[in-house]
GROMACS .gro file of C-alpha atoms in nm:
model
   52
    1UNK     CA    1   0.000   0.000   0.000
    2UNK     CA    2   0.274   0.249   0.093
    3UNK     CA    3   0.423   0.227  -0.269
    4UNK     CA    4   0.074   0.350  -0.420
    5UNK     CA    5   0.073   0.670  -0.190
    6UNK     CA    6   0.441   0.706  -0.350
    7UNK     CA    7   0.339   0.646  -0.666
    8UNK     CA    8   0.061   0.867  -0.717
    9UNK     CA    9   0.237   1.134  -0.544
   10UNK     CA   10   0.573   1.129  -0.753
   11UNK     CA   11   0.454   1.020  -1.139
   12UNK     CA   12   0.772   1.014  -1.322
   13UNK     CA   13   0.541   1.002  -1.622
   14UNK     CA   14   0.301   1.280  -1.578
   15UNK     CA   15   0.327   1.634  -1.725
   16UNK     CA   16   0.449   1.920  -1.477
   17UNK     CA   17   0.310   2.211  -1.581
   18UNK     CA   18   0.641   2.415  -1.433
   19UNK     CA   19   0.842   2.178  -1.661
   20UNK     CA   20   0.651   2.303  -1.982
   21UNK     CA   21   0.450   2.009  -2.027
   22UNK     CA   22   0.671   1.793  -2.001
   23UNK     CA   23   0.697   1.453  -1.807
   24UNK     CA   24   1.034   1.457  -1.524
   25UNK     CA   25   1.170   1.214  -1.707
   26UNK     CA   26   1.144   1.404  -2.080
   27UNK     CA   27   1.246   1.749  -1.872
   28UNK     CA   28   1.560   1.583  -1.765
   29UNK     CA   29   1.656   1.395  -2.113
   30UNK     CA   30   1.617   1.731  -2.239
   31UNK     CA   31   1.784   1.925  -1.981
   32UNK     CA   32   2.106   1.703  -2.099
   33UNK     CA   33   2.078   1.722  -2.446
   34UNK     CA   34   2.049   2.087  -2.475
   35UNK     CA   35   2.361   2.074  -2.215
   36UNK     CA   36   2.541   1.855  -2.486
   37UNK     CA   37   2.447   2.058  -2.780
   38UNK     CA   38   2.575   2.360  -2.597
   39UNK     CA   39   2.953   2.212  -2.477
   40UNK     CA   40   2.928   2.102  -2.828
   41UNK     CA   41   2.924   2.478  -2.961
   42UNK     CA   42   3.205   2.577  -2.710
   43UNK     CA   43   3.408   2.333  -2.889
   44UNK     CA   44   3.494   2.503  -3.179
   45UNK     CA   45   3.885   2.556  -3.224
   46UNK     CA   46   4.006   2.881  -3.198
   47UNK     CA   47   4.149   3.092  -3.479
   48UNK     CA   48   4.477   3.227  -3.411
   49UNK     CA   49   4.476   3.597  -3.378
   50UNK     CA   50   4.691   3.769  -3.659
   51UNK     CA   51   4.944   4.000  -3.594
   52UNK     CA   52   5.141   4.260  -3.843
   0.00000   0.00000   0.00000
């Protein structure tokens, strides 16, 4: 009985309105792709800086 109470309390499944619709477990899939697509971007090499 106790893991009913937890379950309908914490729904890893159901949409969170604070999360923008999304389910905890979509939030936090995207939380880490968008973190991947941005260390991606900071990857780009550098240009040396040209000097006369």
């Amino acid at each position: 009985m106790g893991n009913r109470v937890i379950d309908g309390f914490y729904n890893p499944r159901r949409i969170q309105k604070r999360l923008g619709y999304l389910s905890p477990i979509e939030y936090e899939e995207k939380h880490y792709a968008d973190q991947a697509a941005a260390e991606q971007g900071n990857l780009k090499p550098r240009q040396p800086d040209l000097t006369c």
